[in-house]
Coordinates of C-alpha atoms and ligand atoms in Angstrom, one line a residue:
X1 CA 15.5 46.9 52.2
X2 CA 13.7 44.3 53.9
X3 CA 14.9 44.7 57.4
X4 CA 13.5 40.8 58.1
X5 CA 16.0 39.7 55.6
X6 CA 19.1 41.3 56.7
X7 CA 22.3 40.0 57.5
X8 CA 25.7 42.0 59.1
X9 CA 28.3 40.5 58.0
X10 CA 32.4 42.1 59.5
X11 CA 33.8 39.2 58.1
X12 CA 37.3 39.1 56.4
X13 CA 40.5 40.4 57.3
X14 CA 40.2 42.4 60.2
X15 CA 36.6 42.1 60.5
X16 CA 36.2 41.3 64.5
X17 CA 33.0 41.0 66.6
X18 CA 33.8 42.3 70.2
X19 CA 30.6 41.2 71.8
X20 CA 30.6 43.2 74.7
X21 CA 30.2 40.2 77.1
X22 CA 33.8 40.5 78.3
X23 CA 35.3 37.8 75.8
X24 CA 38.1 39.3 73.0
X25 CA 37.1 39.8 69.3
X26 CA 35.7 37.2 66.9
X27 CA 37.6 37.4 63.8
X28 CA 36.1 37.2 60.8
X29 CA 32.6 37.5 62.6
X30 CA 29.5 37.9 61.4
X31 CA 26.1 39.0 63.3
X32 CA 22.9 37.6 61.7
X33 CA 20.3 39.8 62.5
X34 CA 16.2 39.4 62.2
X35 CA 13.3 41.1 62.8
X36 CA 15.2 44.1 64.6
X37 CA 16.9 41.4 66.7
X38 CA 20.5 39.2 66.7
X39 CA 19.7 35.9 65.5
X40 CA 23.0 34.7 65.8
X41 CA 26.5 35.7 66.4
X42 CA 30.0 33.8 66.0
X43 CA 32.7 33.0 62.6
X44 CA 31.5 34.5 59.7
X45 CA 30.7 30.8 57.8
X46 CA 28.4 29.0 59.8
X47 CA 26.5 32.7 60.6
X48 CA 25.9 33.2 57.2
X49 CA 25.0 29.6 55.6
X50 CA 22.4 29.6 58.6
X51 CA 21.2 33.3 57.6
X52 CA 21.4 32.3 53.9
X53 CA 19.8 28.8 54.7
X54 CA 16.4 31.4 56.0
X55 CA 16.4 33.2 53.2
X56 CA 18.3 35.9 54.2
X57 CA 20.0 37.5 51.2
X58 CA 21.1 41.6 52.3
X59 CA 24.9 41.8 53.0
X60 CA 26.6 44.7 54.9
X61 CA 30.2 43.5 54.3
X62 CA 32.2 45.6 57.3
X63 CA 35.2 43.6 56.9
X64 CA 37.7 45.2 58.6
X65 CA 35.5 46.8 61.2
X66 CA 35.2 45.9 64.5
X67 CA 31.8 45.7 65.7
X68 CA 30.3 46.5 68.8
X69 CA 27.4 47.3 70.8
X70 CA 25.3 50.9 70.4
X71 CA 26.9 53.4 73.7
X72 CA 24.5 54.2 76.1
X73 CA 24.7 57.6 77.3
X74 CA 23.9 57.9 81.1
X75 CA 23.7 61.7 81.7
X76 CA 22.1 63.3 78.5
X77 CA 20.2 66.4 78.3
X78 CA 18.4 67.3 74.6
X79 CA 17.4 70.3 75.9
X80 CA 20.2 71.5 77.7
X81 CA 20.9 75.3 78.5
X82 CA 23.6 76.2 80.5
X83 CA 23.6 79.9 82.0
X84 CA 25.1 82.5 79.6
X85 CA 23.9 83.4 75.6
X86 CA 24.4 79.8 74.4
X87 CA 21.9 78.8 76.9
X88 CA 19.5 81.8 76.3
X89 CA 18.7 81.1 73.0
X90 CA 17.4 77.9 74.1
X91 CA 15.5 78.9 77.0
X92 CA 13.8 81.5 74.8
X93 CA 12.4 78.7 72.6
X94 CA 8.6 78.0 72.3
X95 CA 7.2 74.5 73.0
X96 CA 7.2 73.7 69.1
X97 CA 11.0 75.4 68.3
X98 CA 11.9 73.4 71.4
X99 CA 10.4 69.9 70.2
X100 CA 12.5 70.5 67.0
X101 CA 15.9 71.1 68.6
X102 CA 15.3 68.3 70.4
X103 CA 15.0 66.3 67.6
X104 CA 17.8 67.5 65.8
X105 CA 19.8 66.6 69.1
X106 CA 18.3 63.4 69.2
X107 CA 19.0 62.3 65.5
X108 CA 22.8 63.7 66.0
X109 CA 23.3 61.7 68.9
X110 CA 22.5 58.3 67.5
X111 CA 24.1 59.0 64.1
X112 CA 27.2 59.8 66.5
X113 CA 26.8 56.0 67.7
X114 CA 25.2 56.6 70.7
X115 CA 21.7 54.1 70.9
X116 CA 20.5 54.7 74.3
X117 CA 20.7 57.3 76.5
X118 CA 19.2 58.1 80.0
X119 CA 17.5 61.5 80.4
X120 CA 18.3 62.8 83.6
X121 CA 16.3 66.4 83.5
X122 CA 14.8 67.9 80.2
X123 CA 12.9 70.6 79.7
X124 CA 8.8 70.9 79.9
X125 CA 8.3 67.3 79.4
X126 CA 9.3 67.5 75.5
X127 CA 11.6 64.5 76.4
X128 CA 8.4 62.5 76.7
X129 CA 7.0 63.4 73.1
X130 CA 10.2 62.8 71.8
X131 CA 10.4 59.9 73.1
X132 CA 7.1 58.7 71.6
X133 CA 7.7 60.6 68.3
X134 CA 10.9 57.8 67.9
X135 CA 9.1 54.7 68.8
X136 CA 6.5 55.7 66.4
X137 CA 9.0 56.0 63.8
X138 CA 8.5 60.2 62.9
X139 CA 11.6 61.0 64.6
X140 CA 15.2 59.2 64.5
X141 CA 16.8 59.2 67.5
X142 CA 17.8 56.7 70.7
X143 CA 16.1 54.6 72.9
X144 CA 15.1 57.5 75.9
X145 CA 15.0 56.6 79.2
X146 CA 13.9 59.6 81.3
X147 CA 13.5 60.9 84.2
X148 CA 11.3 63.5 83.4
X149 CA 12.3 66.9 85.2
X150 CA 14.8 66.7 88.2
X151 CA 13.5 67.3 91.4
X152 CA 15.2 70.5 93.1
X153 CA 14.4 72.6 96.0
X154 CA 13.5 76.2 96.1
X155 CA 16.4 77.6 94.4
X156 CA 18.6 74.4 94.0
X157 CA 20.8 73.1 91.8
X158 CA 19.1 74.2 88.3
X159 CA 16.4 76.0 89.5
X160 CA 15.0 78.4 86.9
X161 CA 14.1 76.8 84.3
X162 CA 11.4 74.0 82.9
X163 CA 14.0 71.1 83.2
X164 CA 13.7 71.0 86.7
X165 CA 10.5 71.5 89.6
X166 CA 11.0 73.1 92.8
X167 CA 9.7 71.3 95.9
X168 CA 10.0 71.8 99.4
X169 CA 9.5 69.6 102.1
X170 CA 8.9 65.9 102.2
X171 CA 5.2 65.9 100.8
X172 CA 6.3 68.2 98.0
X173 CA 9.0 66.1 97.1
X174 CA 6.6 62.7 97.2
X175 CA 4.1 64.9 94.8
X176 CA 7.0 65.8 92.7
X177 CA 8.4 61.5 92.1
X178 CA 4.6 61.0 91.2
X179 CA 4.0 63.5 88.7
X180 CA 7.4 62.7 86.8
X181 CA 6.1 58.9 87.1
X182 CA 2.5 60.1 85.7
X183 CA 4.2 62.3 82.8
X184 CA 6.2 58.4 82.1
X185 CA 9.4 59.0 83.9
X186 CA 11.6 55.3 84.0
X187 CA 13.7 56.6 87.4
X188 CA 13.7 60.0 89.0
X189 CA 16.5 62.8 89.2
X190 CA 17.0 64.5 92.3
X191 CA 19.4 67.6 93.1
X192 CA 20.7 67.0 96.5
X193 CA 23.8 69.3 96.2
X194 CA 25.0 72.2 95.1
X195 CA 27.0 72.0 91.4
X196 CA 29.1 73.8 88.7
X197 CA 25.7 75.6 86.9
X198 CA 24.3 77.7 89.5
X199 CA 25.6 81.3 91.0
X200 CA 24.3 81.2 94.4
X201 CA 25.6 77.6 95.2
X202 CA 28.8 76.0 95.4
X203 CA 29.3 72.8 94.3
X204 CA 29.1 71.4 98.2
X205 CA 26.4 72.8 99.3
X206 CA 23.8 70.2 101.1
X207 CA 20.1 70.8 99.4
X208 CA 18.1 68.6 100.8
X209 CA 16.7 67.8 104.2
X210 CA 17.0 64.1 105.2
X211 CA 13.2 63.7 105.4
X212 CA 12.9 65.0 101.7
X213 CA 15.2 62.7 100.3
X214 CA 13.8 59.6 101.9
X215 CA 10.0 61.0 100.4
X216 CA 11.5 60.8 97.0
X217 CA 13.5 57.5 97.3
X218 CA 10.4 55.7 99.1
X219 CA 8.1 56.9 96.6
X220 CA 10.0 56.3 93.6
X221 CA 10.9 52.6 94.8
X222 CA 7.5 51.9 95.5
X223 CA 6.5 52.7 92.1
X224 CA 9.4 50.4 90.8
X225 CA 11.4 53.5 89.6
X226 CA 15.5 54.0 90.6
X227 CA 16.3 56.8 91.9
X228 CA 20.0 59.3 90.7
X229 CA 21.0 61.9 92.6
X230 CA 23.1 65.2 91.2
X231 CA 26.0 65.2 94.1
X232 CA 29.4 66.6 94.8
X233 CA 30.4 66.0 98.6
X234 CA 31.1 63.1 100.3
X235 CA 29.3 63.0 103.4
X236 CA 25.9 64.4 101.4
X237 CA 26.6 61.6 99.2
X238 CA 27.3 58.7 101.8
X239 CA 24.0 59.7 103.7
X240 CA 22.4 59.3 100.6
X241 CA 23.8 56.2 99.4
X242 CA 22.8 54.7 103.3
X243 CA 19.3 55.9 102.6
X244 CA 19.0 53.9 99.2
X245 CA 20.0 56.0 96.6
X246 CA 21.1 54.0 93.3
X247 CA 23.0 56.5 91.5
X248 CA 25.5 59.1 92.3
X249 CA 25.8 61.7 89.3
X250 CA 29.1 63.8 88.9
X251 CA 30.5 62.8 92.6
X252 CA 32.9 65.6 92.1
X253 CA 34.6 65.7 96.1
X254 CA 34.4 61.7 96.8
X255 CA 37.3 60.2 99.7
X256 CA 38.1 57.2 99.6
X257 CA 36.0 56.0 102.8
X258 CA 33.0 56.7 101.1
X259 CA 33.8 55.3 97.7
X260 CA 34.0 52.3 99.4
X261 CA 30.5 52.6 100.5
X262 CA 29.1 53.2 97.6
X263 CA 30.8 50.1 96.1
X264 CA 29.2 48.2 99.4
X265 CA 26.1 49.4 98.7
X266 CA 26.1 48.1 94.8
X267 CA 25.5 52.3 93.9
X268 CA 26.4 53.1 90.4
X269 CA 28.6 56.6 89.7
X270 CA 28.1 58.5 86.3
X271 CA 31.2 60.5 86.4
X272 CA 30.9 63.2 83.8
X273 CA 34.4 63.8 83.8
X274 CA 34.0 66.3 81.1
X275 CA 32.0 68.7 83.1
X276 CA 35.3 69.8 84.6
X277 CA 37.3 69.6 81.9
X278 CA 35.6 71.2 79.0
X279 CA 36.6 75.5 78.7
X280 CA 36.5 75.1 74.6
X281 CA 32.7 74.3 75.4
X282 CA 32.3 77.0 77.8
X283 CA 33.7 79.2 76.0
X284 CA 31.3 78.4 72.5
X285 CA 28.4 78.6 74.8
X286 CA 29.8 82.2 76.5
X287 CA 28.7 80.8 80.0
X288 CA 29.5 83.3 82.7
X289 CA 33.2 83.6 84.5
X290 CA 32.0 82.2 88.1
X291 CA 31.2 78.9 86.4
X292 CA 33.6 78.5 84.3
X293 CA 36.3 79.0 87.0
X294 CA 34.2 77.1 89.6
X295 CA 34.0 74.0 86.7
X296 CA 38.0 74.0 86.2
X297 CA 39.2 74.9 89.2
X298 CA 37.5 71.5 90.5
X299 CA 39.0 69.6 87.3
X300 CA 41.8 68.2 89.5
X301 CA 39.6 67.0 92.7
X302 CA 36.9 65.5 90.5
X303 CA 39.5 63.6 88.3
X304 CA 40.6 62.1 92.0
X305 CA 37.6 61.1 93.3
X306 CA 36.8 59.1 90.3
X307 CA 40.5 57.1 90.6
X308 CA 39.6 56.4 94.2
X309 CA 35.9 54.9 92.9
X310 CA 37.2 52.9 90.3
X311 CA 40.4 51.1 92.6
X312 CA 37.3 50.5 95.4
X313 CA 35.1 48.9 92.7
X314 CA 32.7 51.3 92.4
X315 CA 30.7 50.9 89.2
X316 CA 31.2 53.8 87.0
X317 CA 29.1 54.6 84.0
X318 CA 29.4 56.4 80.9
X319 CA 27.5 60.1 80.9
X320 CA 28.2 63.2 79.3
X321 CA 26.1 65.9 80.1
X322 CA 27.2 67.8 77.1
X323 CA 24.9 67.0 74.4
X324 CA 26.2 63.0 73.5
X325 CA 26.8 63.9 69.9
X326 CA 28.9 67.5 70.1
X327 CA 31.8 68.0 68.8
X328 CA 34.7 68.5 71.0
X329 CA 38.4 68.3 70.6
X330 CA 38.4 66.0 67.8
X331 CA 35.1 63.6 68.4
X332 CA 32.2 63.8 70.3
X333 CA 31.5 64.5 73.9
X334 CA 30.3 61.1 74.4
X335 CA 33.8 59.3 72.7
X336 CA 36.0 62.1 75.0
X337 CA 34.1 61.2 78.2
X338 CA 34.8 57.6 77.7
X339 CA 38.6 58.2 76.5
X340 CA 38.6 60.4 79.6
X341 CA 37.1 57.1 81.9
X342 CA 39.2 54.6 80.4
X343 CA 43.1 56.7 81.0
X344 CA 42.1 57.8 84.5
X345 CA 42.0 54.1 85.5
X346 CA 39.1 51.8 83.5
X347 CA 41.3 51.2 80.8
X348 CA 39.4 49.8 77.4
X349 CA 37.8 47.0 78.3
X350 CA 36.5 48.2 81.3
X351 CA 35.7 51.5 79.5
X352 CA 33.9 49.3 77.2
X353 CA 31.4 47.8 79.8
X354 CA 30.8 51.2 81.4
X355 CA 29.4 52.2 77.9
X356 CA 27.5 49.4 77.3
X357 CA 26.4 46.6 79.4
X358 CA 26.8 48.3 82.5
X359 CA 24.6 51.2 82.1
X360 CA 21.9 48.5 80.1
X361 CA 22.3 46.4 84.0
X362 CA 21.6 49.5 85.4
X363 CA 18.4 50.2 83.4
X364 CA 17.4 47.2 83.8
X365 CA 17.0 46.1 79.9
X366 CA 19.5 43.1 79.9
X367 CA 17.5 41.1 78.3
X368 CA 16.8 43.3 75.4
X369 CA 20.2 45.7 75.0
X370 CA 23.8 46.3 76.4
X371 CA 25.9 43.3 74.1
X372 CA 25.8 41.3 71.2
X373 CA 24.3 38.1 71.6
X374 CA 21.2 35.9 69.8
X375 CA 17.6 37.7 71.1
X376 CA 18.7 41.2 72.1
X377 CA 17.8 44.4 69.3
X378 CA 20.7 44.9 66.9
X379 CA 22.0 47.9 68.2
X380 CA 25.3 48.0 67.0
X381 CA 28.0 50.3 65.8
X382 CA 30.8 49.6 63.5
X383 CA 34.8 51.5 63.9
X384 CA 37.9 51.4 61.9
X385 CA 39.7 50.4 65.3
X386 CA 39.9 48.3 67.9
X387 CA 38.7 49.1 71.1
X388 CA 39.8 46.7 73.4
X389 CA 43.3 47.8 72.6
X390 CA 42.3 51.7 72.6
X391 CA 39.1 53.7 73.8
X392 CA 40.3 55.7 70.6
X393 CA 38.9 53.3 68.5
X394 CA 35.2 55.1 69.1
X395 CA 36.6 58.3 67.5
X396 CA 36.7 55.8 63.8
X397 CA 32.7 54.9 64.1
X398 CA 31.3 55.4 60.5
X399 CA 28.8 52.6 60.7
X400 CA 25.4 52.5 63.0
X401 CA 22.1 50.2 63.2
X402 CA 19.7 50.4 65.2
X403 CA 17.1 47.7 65.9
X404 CA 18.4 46.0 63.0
X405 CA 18.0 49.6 60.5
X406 CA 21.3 51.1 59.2
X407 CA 20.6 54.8 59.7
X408 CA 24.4 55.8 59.1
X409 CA 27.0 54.2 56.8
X410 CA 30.0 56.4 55.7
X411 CA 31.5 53.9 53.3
X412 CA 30.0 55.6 50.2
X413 CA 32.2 58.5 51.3
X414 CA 35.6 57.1 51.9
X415 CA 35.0 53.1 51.5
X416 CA 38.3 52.6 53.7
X417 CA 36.7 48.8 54.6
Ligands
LIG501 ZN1 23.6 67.1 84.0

């Protein structure tokens, strides 16, 4: 296949374009599509007699489909290892075993439909060779944007192990920003509560010292790099978000005072719902008791707090933190979290946008990703359904491309378009 000549056609019957822009569904659309990059979108006529007018003769006839956007995945971790046997087996990898796995994780999760994600701690710096490894073209996988390892104090929040880098004190923090940005980090992760994963924490404990996060947000901004923050409570959080943070992760214990500043402040929330809701995932990774209760038994609280962001405006944005592409009660972890999102108040179209445009605004790559309109790269995914109606509609993707090259099509299989 020549992917200069290639032309994406969900034309005909229920073939619908939903652009991601905020406008409804094109029917019988059609996305041309050159050079890794959307050349033009609108009814599937004029779209193709211009394509066909270039020379452009390759057809992916998804009629029936509705197309959309590649997800982005805010709170991904390749190399994740939670504490208990699941977890062991990947801390006891070598460098090279690890690289692999990574891999693996990183080829599942954009076959899965997922064609971004943000790294927000991986282990050893493997997320960086992986990273490379994709753009070179020897490994499949997402656009990464990483922040290297997350920044933790002595004994924080996911201490322990090569995903994260103990500092303490303000000039250990400012060395810690600048060796993530050396190693190629985009933003910077920082721990600045207590969470779910770690025994001698609870989830609201403060972690930081008010001079050591203002070492890491100075630092990274002065480099041009945005900072997220792993956070549970309230006030930690507010401080935080007063001091310049641009990202709350999790915000599991949030009142409605403070979701208000956040929105005032233009501060993005990744929500992870799942992380409080997920025993079956637990349970296959045989993670300890404590955490398991302290993850469910905050279920409830978390679920609040994200209601009372999204009815102050706060803009919320799709994350996992499960691996994006696993398999969990009947889709992936990435689909759930954004089913999860869209009931608890988003509802589709909103859901939509945290999934895609939002989190692209948020990395800065408008220009290049996040909808799908002339000049930006042909990520795009393909579903049976239609997910302005129903977030459910992700759980039907059998179609991906990304930068223009189809690297999954299930039609051969079941040929339902
Ligand atoms: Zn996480």
């Amino acid at each position: 296949m020549n992917p200069d000549l290639l032309l994406t056609n969900c034309a005909v019957v229920d073939g619908r374009v939903v652009d991601g822009t905020g406008t409804g569904p094109v029917p019988d659309g059609a996305v041309w599509v050159r050079s890794g990059r959307i050349a033009a979108v609108g009814p599937a006529e004029p779209v193709r007699a211009q394509a066909r007018a270039a020379g452009t003769t390759v057809e992916h006839d998804l009629a029936g489909a509705y197309l959309t956007p590649g997800l982005v995945n805010m709170h991904t971790h390749l190399s994740l290892s939670l504490p208990g046997e699941g977890g062991d087996g990947v801390r006891r990898m070598g460098p090279h075993e690890l690289a692999l796995y990574m891999a693996d994780g990183a080829r599942r999760t954009l076959l899965s439909g997922v064609t971004t994600v943000r790294c927000v701690a991986e282990k050893d710096h493997a997320d960086f060779a992986l990273r490379r490894a994709i753009e070179a073209g020897w490994a499949t996988g997402p656009r990464i944007y990483t922040a290297g390892q997350a920044l933790v104090c002595t004994g924080g929040h996911g201490h322990g192990s090569t995903e994260t880098l103990e500092c303490d004190g303000a000039d250990e923090f400012r060395r810690g920003v600048r060796s993530q940005v050396r190693a190629g980090a985009d933003l910077i992760k920082v721990m600045i509560s207590g969470g779910i994963a770690g025994e001698h924490e609870q989830i609201d404990t403060p972690q930081l010292q008010p001079d050591e996060l203002s070492a890491v947000l100075d630092t990274a901004h002065a480099w041009g790099r945005k900072v997220t923050a792993h956070a549970g409570p309230a006030g930690t959080i507010a401080d935080a978000v007063r001091r310049g943070l641009d990202c709350v992760e999790h915000g599991y214990q949030l009142t409605a005072p403070v979701a208000a500043e956040i929105a005032g402040h233009g501060t993005a929330l990744v929500p992870t719902l799942l992380v409080t809701r997920c025993k079956e995932f637990f349970d296959e990774l045989a993670v300890p008791d404590w955490m398991k209760n302290r993850s469910l038994s905050a279920g409830p609280r978390h679920l609040e707090s994200f209601g009372l962001a999204v009815a102050a405006g706060v803009e919320v944005l799709l994350g996992s933190d499960m691996p994006p592409f696993w398999q969990f009660e009947g889709t992936t972890a990435t689909v759930r979290e954004l089913e999860h999102m869209s009931e608890a108040g988003l509802g589709p179209a909103r859901a939509l946008y945290a999934g895609t445009l939002g989190p692209v605004r948020w990395l800065g790559a408008e220009p290049d990703l996040g909808t799908v309109e002339p000049g930006k790269y042909a990520d795009l995914i393909a579903m049976d359904g239609d997910p302005l109606a129903d977030t459910t509609a992700f759980r039907t993707i059998r179609w991906v491309m990304k930068q223009g090259r189809v690297v999954r099509d299930d039609r051969a299989d079941g040929a339902r378009w």
